Coordinates of C-alpha atoms in Angstrom, one line a residue:
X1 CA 0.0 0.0 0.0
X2 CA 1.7 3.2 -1.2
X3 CA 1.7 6.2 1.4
X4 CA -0.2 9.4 0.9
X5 CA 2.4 12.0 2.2
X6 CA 1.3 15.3 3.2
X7 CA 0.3 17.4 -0.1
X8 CA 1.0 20.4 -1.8
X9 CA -0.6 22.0 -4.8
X10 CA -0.7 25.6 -6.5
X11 CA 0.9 27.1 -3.1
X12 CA -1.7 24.8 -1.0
X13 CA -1.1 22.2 1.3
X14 CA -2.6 19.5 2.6
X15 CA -2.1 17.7 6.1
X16 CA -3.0 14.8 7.7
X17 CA -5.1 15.7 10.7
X18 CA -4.2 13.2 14.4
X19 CA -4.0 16.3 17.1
X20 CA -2.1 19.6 17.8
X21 CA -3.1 22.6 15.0
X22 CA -4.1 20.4 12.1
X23 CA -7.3 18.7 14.4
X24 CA -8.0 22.7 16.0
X25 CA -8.0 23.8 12.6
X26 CA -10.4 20.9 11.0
X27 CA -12.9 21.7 13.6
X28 CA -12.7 25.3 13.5
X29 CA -12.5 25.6 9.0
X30 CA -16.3 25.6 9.3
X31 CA -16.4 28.8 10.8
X32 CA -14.6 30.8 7.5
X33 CA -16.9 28.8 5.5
X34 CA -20.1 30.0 6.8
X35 CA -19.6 33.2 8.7
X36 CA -22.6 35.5 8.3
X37 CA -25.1 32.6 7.5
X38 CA -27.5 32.7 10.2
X39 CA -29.2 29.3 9.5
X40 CA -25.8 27.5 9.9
X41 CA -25.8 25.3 13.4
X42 CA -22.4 23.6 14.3
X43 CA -22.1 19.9 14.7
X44 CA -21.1 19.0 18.2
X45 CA -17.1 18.6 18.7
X46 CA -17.9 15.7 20.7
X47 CA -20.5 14.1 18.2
X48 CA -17.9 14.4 15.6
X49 CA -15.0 13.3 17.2
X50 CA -17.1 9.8 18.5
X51 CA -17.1 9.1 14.9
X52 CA -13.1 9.1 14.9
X53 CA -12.4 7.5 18.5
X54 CA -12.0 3.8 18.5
X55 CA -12.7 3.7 21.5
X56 CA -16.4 5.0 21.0
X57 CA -16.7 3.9 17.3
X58 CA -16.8 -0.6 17.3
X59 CA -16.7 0.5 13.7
X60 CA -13.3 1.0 13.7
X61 CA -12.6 -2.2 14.6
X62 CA -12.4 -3.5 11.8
X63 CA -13.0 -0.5 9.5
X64 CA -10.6 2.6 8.9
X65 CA -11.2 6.4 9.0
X66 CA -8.7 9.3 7.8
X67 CA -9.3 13.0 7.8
X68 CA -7.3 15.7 6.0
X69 CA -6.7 19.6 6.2
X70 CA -6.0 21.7 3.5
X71 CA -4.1 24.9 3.9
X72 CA -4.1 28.2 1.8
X73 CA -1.4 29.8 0.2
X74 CA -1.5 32.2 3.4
X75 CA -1.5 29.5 5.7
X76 CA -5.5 29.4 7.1
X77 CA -7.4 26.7 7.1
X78 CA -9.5 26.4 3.8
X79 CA -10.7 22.6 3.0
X80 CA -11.0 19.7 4.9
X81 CA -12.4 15.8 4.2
X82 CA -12.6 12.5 5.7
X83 CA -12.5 8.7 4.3
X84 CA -14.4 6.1 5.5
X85 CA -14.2 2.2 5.4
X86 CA -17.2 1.0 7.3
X87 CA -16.9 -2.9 7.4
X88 CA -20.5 -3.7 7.6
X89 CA -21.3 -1.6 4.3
X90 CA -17.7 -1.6 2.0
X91 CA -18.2 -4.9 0.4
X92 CA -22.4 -5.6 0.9
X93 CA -22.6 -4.3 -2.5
X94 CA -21.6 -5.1 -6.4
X95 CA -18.4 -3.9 -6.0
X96 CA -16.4 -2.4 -2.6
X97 CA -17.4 1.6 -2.0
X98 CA -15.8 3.7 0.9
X99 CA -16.7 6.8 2.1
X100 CA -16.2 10.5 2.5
X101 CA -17.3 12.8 4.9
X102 CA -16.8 15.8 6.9
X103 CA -16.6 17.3 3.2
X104 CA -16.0 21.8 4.0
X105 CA -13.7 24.1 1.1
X106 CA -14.2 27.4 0.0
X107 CA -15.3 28.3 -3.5
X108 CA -12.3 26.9 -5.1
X109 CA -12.2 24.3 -7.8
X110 CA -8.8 23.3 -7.1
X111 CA -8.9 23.2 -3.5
X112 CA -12.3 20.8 -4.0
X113 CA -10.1 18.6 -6.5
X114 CA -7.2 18.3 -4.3
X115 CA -9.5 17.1 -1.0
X116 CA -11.2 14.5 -2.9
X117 CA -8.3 13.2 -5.1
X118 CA -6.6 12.5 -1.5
X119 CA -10.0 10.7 -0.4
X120 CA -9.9 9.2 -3.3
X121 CA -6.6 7.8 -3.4
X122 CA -6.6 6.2 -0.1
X123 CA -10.1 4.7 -0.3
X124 CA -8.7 2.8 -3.6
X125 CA -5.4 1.7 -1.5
X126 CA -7.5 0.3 0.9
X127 CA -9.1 -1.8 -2.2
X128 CA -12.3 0.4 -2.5
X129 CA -13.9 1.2 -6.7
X130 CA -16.2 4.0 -5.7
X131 CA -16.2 6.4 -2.9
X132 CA -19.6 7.5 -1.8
X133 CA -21.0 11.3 0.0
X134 CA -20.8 12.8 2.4
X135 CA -21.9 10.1 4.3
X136 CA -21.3 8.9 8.2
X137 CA -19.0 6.0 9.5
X138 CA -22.0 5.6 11.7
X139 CA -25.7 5.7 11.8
X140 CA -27.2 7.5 8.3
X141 CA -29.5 10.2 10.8
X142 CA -26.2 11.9 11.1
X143 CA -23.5 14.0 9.1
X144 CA -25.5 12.2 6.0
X145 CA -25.4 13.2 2.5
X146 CA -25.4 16.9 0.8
X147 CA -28.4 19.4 1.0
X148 CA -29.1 20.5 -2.3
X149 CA -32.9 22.0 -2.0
X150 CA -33.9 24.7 0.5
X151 CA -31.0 26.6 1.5
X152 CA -33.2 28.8 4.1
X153 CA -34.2 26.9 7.2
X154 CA -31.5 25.9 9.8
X155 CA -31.1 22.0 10.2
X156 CA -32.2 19.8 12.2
X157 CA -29.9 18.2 14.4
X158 CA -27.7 15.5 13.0
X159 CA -28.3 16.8 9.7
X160 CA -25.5 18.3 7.2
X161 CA -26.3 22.0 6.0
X162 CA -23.9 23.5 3.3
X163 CA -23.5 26.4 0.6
X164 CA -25.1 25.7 -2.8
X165 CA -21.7 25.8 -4.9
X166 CA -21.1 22.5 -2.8
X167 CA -23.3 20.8 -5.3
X168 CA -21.0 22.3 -8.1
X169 CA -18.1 21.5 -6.9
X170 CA -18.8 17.6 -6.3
X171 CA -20.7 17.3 -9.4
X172 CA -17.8 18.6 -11.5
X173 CA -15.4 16.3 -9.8
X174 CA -17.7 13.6 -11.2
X175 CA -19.7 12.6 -8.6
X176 CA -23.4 11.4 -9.6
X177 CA -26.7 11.7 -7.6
X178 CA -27.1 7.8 -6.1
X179 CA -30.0 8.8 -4.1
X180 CA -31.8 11.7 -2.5
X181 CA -32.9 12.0 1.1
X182 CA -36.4 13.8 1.5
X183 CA -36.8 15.1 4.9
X184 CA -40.9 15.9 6.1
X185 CA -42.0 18.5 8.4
X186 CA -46.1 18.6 9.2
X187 CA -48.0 21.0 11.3
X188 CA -49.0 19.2 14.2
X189 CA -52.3 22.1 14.1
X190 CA -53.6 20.0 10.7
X191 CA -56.2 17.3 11.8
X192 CA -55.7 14.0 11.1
X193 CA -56.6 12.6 7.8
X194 CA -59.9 11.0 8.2
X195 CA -58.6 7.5 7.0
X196 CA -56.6 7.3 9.7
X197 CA -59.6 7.5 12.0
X198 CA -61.6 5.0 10.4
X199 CA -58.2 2.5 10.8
X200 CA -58.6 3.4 14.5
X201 CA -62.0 2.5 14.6
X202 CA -61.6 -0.9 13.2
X203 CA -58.5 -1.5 15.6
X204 CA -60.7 -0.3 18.6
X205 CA -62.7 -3.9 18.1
X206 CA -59.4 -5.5 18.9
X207 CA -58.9 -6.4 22.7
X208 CA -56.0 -5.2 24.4
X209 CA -55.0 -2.7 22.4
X210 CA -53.7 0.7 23.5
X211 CA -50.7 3.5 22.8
X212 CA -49.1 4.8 25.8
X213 CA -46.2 7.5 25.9
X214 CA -42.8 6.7 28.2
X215 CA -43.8 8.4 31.1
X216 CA -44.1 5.8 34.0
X217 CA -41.5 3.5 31.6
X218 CA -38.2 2.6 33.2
X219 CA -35.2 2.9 30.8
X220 CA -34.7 -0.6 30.4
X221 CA -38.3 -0.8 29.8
X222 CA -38.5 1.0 26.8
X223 CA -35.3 -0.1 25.4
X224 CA -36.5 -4.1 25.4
X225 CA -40.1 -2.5 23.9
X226 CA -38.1 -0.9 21.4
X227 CA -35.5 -3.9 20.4
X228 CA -38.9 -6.4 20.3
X229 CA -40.2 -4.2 18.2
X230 CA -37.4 -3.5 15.9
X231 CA -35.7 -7.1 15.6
X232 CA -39.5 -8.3 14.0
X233 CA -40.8 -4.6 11.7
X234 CA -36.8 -4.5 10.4
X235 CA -37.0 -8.2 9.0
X236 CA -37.0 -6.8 5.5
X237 CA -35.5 -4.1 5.4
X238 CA -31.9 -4.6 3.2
X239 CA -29.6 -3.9 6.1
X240 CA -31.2 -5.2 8.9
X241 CA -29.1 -6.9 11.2
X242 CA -30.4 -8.2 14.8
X243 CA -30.3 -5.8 17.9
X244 CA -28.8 -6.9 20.9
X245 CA -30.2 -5.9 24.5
X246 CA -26.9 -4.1 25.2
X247 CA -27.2 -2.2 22.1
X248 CA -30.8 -1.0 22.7
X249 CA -30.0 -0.1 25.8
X250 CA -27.0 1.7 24.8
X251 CA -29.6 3.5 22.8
X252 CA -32.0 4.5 25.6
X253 CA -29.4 5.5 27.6
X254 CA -27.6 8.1 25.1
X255 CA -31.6 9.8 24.5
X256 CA -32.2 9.7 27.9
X257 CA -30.8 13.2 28.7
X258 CA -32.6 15.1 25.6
X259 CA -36.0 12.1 25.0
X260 CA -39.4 14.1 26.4
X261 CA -40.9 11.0 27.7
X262 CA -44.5 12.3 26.6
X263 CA -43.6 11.9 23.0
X264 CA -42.2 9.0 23.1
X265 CA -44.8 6.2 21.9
X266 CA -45.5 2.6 22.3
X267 CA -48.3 0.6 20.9
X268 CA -49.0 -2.3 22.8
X269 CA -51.4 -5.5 22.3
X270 CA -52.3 -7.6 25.5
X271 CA -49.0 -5.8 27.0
X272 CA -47.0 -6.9 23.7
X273 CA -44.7 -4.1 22.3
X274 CA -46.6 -4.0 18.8
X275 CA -45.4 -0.5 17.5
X276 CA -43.4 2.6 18.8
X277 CA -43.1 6.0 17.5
X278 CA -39.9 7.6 18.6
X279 CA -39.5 11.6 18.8
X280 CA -37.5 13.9 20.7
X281 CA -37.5 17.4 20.9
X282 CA -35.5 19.0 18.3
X283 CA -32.2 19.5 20.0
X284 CA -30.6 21.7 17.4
X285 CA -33.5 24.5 18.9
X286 CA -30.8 24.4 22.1
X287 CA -28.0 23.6 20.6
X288 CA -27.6 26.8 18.5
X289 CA -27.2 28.5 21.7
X290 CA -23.6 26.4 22.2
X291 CA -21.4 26.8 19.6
X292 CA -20.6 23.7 18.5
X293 CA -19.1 22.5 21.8
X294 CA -21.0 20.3 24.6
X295 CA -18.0 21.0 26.9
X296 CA -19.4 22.0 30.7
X297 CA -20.3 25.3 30.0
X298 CA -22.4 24.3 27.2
X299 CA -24.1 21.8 29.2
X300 CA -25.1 24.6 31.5
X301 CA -26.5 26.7 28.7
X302 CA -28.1 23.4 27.4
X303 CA -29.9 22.5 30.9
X304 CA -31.1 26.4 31.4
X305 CA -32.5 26.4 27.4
X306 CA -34.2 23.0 28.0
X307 CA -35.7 23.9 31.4
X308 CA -37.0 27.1 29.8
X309 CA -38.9 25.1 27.3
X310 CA -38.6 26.7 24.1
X311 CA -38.9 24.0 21.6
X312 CA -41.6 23.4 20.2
X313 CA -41.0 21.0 17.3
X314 CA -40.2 17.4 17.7
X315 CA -38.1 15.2 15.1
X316 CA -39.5 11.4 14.6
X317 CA -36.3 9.5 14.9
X318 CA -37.8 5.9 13.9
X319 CA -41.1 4.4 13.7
X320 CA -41.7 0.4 13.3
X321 CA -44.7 -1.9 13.9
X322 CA -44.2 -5.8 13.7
X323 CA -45.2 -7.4 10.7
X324 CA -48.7 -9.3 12.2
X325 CA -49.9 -6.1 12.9
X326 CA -48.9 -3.8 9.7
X327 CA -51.7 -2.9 7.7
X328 CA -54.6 -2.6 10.9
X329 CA -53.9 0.8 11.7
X330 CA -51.3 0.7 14.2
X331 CA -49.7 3.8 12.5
X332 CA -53.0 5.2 12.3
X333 CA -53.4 5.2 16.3
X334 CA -50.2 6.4 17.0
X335 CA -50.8 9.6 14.8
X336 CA -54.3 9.9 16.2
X337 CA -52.5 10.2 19.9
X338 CA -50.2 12.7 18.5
X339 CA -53.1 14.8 17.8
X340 CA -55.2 14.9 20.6
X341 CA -52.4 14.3 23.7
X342 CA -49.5 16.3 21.7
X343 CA -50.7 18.9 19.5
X344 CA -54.0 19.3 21.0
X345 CA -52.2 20.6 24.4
X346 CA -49.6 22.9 22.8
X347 CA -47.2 20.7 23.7
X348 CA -45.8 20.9 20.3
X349 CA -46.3 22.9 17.1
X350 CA -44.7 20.7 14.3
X351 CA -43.3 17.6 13.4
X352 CA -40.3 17.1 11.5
X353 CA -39.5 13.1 10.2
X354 CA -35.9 12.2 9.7
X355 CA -35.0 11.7 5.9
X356 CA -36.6 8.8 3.9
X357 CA -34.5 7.8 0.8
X358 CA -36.5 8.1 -2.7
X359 CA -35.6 4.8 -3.3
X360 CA -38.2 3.7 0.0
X361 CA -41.4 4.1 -1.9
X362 CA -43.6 2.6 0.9
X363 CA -42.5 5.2 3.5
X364 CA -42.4 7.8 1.0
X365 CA -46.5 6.9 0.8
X366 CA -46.8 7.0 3.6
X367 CA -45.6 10.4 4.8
X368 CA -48.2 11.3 2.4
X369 CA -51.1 10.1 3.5
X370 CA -49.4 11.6 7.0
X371 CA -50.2 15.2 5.4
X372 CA -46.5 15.8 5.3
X373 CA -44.9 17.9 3.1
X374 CA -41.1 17.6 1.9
X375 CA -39.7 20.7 2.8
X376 CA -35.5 19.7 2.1
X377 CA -34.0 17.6 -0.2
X378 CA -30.4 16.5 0.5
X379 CA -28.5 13.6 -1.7
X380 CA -25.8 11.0 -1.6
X381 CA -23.7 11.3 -3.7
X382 CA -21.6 8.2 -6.1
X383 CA -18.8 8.1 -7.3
X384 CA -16.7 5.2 -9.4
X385 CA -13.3 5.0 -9.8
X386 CA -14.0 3.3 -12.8
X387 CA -14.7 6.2 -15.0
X388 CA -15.8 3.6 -17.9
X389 CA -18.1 1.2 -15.5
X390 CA -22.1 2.1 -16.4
X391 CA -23.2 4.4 -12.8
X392 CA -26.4 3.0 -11.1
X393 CA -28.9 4.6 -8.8
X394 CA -29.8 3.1 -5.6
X395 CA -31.9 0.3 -6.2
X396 CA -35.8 1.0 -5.0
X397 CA -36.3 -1.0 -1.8
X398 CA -39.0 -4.0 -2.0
X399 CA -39.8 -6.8 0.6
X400 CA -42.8 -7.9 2.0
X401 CA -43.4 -5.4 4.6
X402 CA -46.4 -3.4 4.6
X403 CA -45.1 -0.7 6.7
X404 CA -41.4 -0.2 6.1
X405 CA -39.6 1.7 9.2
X406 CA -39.5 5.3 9.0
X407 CA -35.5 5.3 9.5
X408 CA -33.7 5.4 5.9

């Protein structure tokens, strides 16, 4: 495997980022990039550098990660990138694919080309053909893909917000739309579709049903609820793999500071976990206030914003219901709960759902039929080393299930 030495082109120079300046100065380039936009929200220093600690990240076990900072002719901080092998998803496909991430440069078509050449070049020593992104080495609700419609809200949290001319600059590279993540947002003030009340109507003849929120719940409660929910509704889906107890768990207990236990749903049959709904409030309302760092005085400023209430839209994380009951209007009287013990209190004003991909059809319906409308559009992007080899879109996802789960 050849060595990528630190880099220099047209007067710029490129470094390979472990600690000292180079890591200060990757986490601090986002600031020259957007200073003056008032919709831009930070990622979290210690939500990023989880991705890159082995010690945090099991995907690093057996996967690799590399980040890079590139460097002016002046000597500030102007690019940066990241390179992803993520062992569970390099080789599930036709052909290996890496990753790259973390993706910031100025306006600059050979400061772009120099940051992905270097990602490039190191995904294919590490036997990779294509090199997809941005994308995560970690769970798609976060640092995922490039937003390319509606440049005018802030983000959600989790979710990657960047200057149009980003689009330009990857899709000159070469880089290819491989699918496009829609994310929803409904007024929680907009009644229910009536279909969905006469699906509760017909579930109401079945015994022992009922939703309940979290409140009363213990935290290992509602992580086993969740994981019995999710190991049977995620049968189908094209990445499932089983979730452990610990994982779940591990789960509930990273929410447990931010979840709001009210708006946190389970749908139960004869006590059986059938169905959950999973929101929490949307954090990035508090965590504009921080800065980008969750350090201690950030935590104070995080407990006195949450204390003082001010969020008032939640985010649907995930949503599931096990495959006996999809179809009978589960779903149906989870939303009907939403309205009359969430929005009908003022408890919140809107709901936003985490991105579906355009290649889930099923969910894609129904967020529909939810009255949802998609209000940003953000893509991940392809691209093959191969410049000969015939591109492909995502495939669309099929299966049996009736009611795929809401995550992408």
């Amino acid at each position: 495997m050849r060595e990528l030495p630190d880099e220099k082109s047209d007067g710029m120079r490129l470094i390979s980022v472990e600690k000292g300046r180079p890591l200060h100065d990757w986490h601090r380039l986002p600031r020259r990039i957007y200073k003056g936009d008032a919709n831009w929200i930070p990622h979290l220093k210690q939500d990023v550098e989880k991705v890159f600690n082995p010690g945090k990240n099991k995907l690093l076990e057996a996967g690799a990660a590399r980040r890079w900072v590139l460097y002016d002719t002046g000597g500030s901080a102007a690019g940066r990138i990241a390179a992803f092998i993520n062992p569970a998803t390099a080789r599930a496909g036709k052909f290996p694919a890496g990753g790259m991430g973390f993706f910031e440069c100025i306006d600059d078509a050979a400061a772009s080309r120099l940051l992905l050449d270097t990602a490039r070049d190191w995904l294919e020593d590490q036997g990779m053909e294509a090199m997809e992104g941005p994308v995560n080495l970690g769970s798609r609700n976060m640092f995922w893909g490039l937003l390319i419609e509606n440049f005018t809200d802030p983000p959600v949290y989790g979710a990657n917000y960047n200057p149009p001319y980003y689009r330009r600059l990857l899709e000159d590279y070469g880089f290819r739309i491989y699918y496009k993540q829609l994310f929803f947002k409904r007024s929680l003030s907009v009644p229910a579709q009536p279909v969905f009340y006469a699906k509760l109507d017909r579930l109401a003849a079945e015994p022992g049903f009922e939703v309940r929120d979290g409140r009363g719940l213990s935290i290992e409660r509602i992580a086993e609820d969740f994981r019995a929910v999710y190991n049977d509704a995620w049968t189908d889906h094209e990445e499932y793999r089983p979730m452990s107890a610990e994982a779940a768990l591990k789960i509930t207990r990273a929410m447990a500071p931010v979840m709001d236990r009210r708006i946190m749903l389970f749908a139960y049959h004869k006590d059986r976990p059938v169905g959950f709904f999973i929101n929490l409030p949307e954090l990035n309302g508090i965590f504009k206030h921080l800065d980008g760092n969750l350090n201690l005085l950030g935590k104070l400023k995080f407990l006195w914003h949450k204390r003082r209430r001010a969020v008032r839209t939640m985010t649907g994380i995930t949503f599931g219901v096990v495959r006996e009951f999809q179809g009978k209007g589960v779903e149906a009287a989870m939303v009907v709960h939403t309205e009359k013990r969430i929005a009908a209190p003022g408890l919140y004003r809107d709901l936003v759902l985490t991105w579906i991909g355009d290649f889930n059809p099923r969910m894609l319906h129904v967020c529909e039929n939810l009255g949802a409308m998609n209000y940003r559009t953000s893509a991940t992007y392809r691209y093959l080393f191969d410049r000969n080899r015939p591109f492909e879109r995502h495939p669309i996802m099929g299966g049996r299930a009736k009611t795929p789960p809401m995550s992408p």
